[in-house]
PDB file of C-alpha atoms in Angstrom:
ATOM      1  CA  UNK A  23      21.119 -19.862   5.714  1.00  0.00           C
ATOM      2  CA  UNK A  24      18.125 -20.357   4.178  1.00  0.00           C
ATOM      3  CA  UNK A  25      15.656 -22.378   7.141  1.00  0.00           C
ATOM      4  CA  UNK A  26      12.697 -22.978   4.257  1.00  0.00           C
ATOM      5  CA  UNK A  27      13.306 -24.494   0.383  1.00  0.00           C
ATOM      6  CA  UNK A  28      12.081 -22.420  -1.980  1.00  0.00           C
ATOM      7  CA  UNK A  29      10.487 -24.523  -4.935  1.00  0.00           C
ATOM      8  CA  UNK A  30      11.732 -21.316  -7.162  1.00  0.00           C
ATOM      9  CA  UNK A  31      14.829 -21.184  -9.113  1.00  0.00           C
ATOM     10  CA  UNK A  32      17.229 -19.447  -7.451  1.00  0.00           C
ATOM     11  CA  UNK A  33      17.212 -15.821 -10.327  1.00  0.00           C
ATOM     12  CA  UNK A  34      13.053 -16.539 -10.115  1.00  0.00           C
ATOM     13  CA  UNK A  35      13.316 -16.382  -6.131  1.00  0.00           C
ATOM     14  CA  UNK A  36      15.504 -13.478  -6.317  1.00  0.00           C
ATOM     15  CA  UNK A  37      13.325 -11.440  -8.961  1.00  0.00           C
ATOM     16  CA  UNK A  38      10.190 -12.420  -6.822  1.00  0.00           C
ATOM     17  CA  UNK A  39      11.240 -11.769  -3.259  1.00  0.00           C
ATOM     18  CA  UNK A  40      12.689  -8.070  -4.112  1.00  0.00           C
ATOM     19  CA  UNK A  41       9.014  -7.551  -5.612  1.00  0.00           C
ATOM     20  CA  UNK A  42       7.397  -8.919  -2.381  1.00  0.00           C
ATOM     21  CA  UNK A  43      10.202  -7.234  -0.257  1.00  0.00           C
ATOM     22  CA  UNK A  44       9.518  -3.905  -1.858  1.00  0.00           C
ATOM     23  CA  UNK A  45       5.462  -4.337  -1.939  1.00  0.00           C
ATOM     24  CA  UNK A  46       5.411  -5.381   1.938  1.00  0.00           C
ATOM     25  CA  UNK A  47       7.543  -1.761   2.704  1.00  0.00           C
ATOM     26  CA  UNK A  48       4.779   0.114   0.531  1.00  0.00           C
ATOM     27  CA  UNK A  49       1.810  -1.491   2.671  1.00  0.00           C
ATOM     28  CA  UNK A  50       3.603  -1.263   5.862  1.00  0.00           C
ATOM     29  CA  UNK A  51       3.913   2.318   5.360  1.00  0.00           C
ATOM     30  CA  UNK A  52       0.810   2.966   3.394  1.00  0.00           C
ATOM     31  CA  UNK A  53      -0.836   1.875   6.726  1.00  0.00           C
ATOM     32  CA  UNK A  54       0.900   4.362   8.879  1.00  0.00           C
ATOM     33  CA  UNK A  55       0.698   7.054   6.835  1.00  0.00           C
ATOM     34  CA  UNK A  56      -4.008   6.249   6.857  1.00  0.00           C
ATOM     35  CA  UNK A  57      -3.952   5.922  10.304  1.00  0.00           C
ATOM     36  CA  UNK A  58      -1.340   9.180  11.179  1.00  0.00           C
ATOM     37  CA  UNK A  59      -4.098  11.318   9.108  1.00  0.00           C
ATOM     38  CA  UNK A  60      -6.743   8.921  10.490  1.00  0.00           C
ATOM     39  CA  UNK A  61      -5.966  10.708  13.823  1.00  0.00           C
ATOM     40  CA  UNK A  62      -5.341  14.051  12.422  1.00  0.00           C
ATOM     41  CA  UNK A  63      -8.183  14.620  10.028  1.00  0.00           C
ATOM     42  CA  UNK A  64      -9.939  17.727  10.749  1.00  0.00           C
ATOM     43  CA  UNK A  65     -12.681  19.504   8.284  1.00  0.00           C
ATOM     44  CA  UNK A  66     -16.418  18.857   7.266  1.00  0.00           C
ATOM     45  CA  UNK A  67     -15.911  15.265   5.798  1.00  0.00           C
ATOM     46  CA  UNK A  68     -13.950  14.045   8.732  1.00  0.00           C
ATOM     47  CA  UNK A  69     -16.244  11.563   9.825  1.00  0.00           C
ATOM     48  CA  UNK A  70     -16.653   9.980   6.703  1.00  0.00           C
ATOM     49  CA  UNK A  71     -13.085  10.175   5.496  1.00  0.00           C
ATOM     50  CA  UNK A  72     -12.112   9.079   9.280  1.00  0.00           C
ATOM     51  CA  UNK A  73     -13.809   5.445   8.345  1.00  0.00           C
ATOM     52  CA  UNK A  74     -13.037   5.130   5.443  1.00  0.00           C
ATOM     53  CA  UNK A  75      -9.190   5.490   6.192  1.00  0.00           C
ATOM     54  CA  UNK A  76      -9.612   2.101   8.062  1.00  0.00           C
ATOM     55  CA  UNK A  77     -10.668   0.345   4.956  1.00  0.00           C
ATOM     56  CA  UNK A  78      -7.343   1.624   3.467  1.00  0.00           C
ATOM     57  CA  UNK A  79      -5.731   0.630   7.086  1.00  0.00           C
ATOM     58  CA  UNK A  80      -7.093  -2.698   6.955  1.00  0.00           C
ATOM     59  CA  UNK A  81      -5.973  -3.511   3.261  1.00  0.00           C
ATOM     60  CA  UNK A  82      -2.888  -3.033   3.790  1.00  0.00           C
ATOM     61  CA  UNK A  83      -2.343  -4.874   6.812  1.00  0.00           C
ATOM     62  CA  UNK A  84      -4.298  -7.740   5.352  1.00  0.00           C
ATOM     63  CA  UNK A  85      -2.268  -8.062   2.608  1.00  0.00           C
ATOM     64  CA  UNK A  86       1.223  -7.059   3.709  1.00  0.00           C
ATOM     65  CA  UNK A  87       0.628 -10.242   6.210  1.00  0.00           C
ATOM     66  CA  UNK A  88      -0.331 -12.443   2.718  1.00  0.00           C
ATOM     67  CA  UNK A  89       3.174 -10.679   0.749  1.00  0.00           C
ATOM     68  CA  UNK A  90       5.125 -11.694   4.214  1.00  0.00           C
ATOM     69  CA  UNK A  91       4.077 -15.189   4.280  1.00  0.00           C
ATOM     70  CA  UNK A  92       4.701 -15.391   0.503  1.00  0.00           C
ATOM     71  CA  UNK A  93       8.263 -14.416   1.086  1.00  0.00           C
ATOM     72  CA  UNK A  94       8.484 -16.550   3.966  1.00  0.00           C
ATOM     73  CA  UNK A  95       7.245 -19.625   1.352  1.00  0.00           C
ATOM     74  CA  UNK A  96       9.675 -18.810  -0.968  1.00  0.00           C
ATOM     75  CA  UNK A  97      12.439 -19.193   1.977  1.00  0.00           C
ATOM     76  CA  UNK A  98      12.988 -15.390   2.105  1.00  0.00           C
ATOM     77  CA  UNK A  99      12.613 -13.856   5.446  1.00  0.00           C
ATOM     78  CA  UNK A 100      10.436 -10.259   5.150  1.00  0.00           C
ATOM     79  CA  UNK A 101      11.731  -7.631   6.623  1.00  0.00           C
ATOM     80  CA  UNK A 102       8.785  -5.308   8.004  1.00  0.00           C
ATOM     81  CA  UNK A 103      11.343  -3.711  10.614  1.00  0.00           C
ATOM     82  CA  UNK A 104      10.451  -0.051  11.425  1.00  0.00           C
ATOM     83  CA  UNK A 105      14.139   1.114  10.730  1.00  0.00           C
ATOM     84  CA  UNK A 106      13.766  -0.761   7.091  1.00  0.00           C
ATOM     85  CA  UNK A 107      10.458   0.961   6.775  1.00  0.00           C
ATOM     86  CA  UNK A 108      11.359   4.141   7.421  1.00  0.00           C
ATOM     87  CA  UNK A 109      14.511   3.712   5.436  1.00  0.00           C
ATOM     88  CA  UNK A 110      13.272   2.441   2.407  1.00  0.00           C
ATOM     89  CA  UNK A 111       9.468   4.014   1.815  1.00  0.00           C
ATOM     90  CA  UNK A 112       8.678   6.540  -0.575  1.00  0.00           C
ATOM     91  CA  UNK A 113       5.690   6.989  -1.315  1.00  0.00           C
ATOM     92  CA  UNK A 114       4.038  10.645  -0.561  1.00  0.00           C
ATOM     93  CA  UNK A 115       3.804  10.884   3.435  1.00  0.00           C
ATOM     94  CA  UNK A 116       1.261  13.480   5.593  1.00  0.00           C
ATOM     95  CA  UNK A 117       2.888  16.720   6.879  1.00  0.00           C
ATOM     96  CA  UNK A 118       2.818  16.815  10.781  1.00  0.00           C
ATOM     97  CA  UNK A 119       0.222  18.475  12.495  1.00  0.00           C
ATOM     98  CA  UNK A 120      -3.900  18.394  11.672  1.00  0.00           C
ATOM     99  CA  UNK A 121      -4.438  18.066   8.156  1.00  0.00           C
ATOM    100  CA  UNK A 122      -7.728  19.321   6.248  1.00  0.00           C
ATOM    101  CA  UNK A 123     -10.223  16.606   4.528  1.00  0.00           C
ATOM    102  CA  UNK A 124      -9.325  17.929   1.026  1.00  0.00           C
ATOM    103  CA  UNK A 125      -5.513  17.197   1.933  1.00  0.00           C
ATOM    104  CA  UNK A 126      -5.879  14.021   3.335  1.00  0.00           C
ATOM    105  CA  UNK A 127      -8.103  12.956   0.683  1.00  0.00           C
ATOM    106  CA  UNK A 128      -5.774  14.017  -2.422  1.00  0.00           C
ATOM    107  CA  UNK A 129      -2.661  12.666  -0.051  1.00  0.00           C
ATOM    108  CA  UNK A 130      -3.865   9.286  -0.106  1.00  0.00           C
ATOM    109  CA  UNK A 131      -4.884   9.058  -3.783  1.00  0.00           C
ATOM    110  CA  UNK A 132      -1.687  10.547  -4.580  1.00  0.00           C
ATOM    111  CA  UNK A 133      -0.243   7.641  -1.781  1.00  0.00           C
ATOM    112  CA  UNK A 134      -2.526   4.752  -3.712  1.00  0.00           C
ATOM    113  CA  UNK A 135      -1.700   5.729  -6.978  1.00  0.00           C
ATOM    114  CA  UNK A 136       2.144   6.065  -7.059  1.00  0.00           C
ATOM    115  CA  UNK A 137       2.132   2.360  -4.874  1.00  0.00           C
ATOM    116  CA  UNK A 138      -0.175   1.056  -8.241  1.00  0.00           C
ATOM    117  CA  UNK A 139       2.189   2.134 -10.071  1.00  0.00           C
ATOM    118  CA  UNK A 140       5.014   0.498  -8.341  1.00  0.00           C
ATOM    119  CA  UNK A 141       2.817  -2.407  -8.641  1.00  0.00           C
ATOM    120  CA  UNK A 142       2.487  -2.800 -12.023  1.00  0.00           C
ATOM    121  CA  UNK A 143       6.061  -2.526 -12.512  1.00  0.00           C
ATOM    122  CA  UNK A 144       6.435  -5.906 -10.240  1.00  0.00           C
ATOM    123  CA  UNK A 145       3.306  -7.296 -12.045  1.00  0.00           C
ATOM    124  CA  UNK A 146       5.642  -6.718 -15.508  1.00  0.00           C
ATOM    125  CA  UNK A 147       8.757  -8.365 -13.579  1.00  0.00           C
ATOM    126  CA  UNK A 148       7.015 -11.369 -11.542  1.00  0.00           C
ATOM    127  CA  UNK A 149       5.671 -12.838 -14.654  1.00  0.00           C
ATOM    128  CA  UNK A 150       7.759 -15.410 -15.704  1.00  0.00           C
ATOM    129  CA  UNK A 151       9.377 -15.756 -12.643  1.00  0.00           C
ATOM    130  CA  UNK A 152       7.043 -16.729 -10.595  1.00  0.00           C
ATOM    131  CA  UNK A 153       3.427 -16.224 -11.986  1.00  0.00           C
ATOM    132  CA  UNK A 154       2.431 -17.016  -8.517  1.00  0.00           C
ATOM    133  CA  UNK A 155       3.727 -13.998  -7.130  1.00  0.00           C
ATOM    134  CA  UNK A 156       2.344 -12.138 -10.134  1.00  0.00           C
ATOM    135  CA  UNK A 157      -1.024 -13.669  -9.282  1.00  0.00           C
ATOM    136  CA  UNK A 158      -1.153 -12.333  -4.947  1.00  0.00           C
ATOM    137  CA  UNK A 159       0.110  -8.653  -6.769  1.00  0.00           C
ATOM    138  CA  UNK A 160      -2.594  -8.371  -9.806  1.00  0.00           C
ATOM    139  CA  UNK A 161      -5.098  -8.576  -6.669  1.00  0.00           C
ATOM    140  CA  UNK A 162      -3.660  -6.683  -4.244  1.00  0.00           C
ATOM    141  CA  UNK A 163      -3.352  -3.804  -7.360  1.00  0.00           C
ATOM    142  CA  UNK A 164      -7.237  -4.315  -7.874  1.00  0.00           C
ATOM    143  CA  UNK A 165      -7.955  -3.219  -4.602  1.00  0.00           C
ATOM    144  CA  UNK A 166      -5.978  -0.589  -4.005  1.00  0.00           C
ATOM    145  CA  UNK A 167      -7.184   0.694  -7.388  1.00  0.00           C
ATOM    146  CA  UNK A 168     -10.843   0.601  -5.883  1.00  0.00           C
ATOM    147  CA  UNK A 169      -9.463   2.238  -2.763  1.00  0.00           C
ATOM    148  CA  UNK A 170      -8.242   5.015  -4.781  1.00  0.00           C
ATOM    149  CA  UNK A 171     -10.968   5.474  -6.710  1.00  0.00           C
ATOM    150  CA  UNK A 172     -13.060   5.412  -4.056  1.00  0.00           C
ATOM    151  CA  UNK A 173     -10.869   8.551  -2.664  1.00  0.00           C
ATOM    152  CA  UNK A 174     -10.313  10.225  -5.755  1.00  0.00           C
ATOM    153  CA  UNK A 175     -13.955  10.357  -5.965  1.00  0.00           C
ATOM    154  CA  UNK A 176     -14.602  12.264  -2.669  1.00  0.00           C
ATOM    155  CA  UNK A 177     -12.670  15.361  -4.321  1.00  0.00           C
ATOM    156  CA  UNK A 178     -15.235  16.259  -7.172  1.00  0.00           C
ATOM    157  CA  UNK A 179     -14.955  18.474  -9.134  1.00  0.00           C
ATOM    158  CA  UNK A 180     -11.594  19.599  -9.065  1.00  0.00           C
ATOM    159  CA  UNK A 181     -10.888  22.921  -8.232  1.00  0.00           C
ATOM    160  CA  UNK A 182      -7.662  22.339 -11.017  1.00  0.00           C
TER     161      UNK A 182
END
C-alpha cells in the first residue's frame, strides 16, 4: 500500500528511493559512528577534534531528515530502524574502547570518503530518473566533501 502518490514513474521511483534508502543508512550511521568517537576521543587534539565531530554529527542528521522526507514524497516509507542500520551499513566503523586523535581523525576521512563515493555512484544513477533526487545528493556530496577535507587536513603531513 502505498499511503502517498509518487509523481515518479514507477522504474524512476524505484531507481530513486534505493538511492535515498541507501544514502539515509550511510548518514544514520555516519552519525553514530562521530558521536561513538566523539565520546571516546582521547590525545592532544581532542578538544578540537571533539567539536568538530558535531559538525559531522549535525550534517548528517540534517540531511538524513531531508533524504527521509524525500522518500516519504516519493510515497516510499524510509526505513532508519536501528536493526536496518546495523544490518545494512558499511562504511569503516571505530574499534571499541578510547581511540587516539590521529585514529579518529583518519577513521572519519576514511568514513567521509568511501560514503562520497557511494554518493557519486547514486549521483550517476538518479540522473534521469529523477534529477530531483540527483539535485538533494550533488549537495549533500559537497558537504561531506568539505567535511572531509576539513579532517583530512588535521593529519598533515603524513607520516605515509
Amino acid at each position: 500500500m502505498t499511503a502517498v502518490k509518487s509523481t515518479l514513474p514507477e522504474p524512476a521511483r524505484k531507481i530513486a528511493g534505493d538511492a535515498l534508502q541507501s544514502t539515509l543508512v550511510d548518514l544514520l550511521g555516519l552519525s553514530l559512528i562521530a558521536k561513538q568517537v566523539h565520546w571516546n576521543i582521547v590525545g592532544p587534539r581532542f578538544r578540537s577534534i571533539h567539536l568538530q565531530l558535531d559538525e559531522v554529527v549535525a550534517t548528517a542528521r540534517t540531511y538524513a531528515d531531508t533524504v527521509a522526507e524525500r522518500s516519504s514524497a516519493l510515497g516510499l516509507p524510509p526505513d532508519g530502524r536501528p536493526e536496518t542500520i546495523a544490518a545494512a551499513y558499511t562504511l569503516p566503523s571505530p574499534k571499541d574502547g578510547w581511540v587516539r586523535d590521529t585514529d579518529v581523525v583518519q577513521l572519519i576521512a576514511d568514513a567521509l570518503e568511501a560514503a562520497i563515493g557511494r554518493l557519486r555512484e547514486r549521483i550517476s544513477a538518479t540522473a534521469e530518473p529523477d534529477p530531483v533526487t540527483q539535485d538533494l545528493l550533488i549537495s549533500l556530496t559537497a558537504e561531506l566533501e568539505k567535511q572531509r577535507w576539513m579532517f583530512d587536513a588535521e593529519n598533515w603531513p603524513r607520516e605515509d
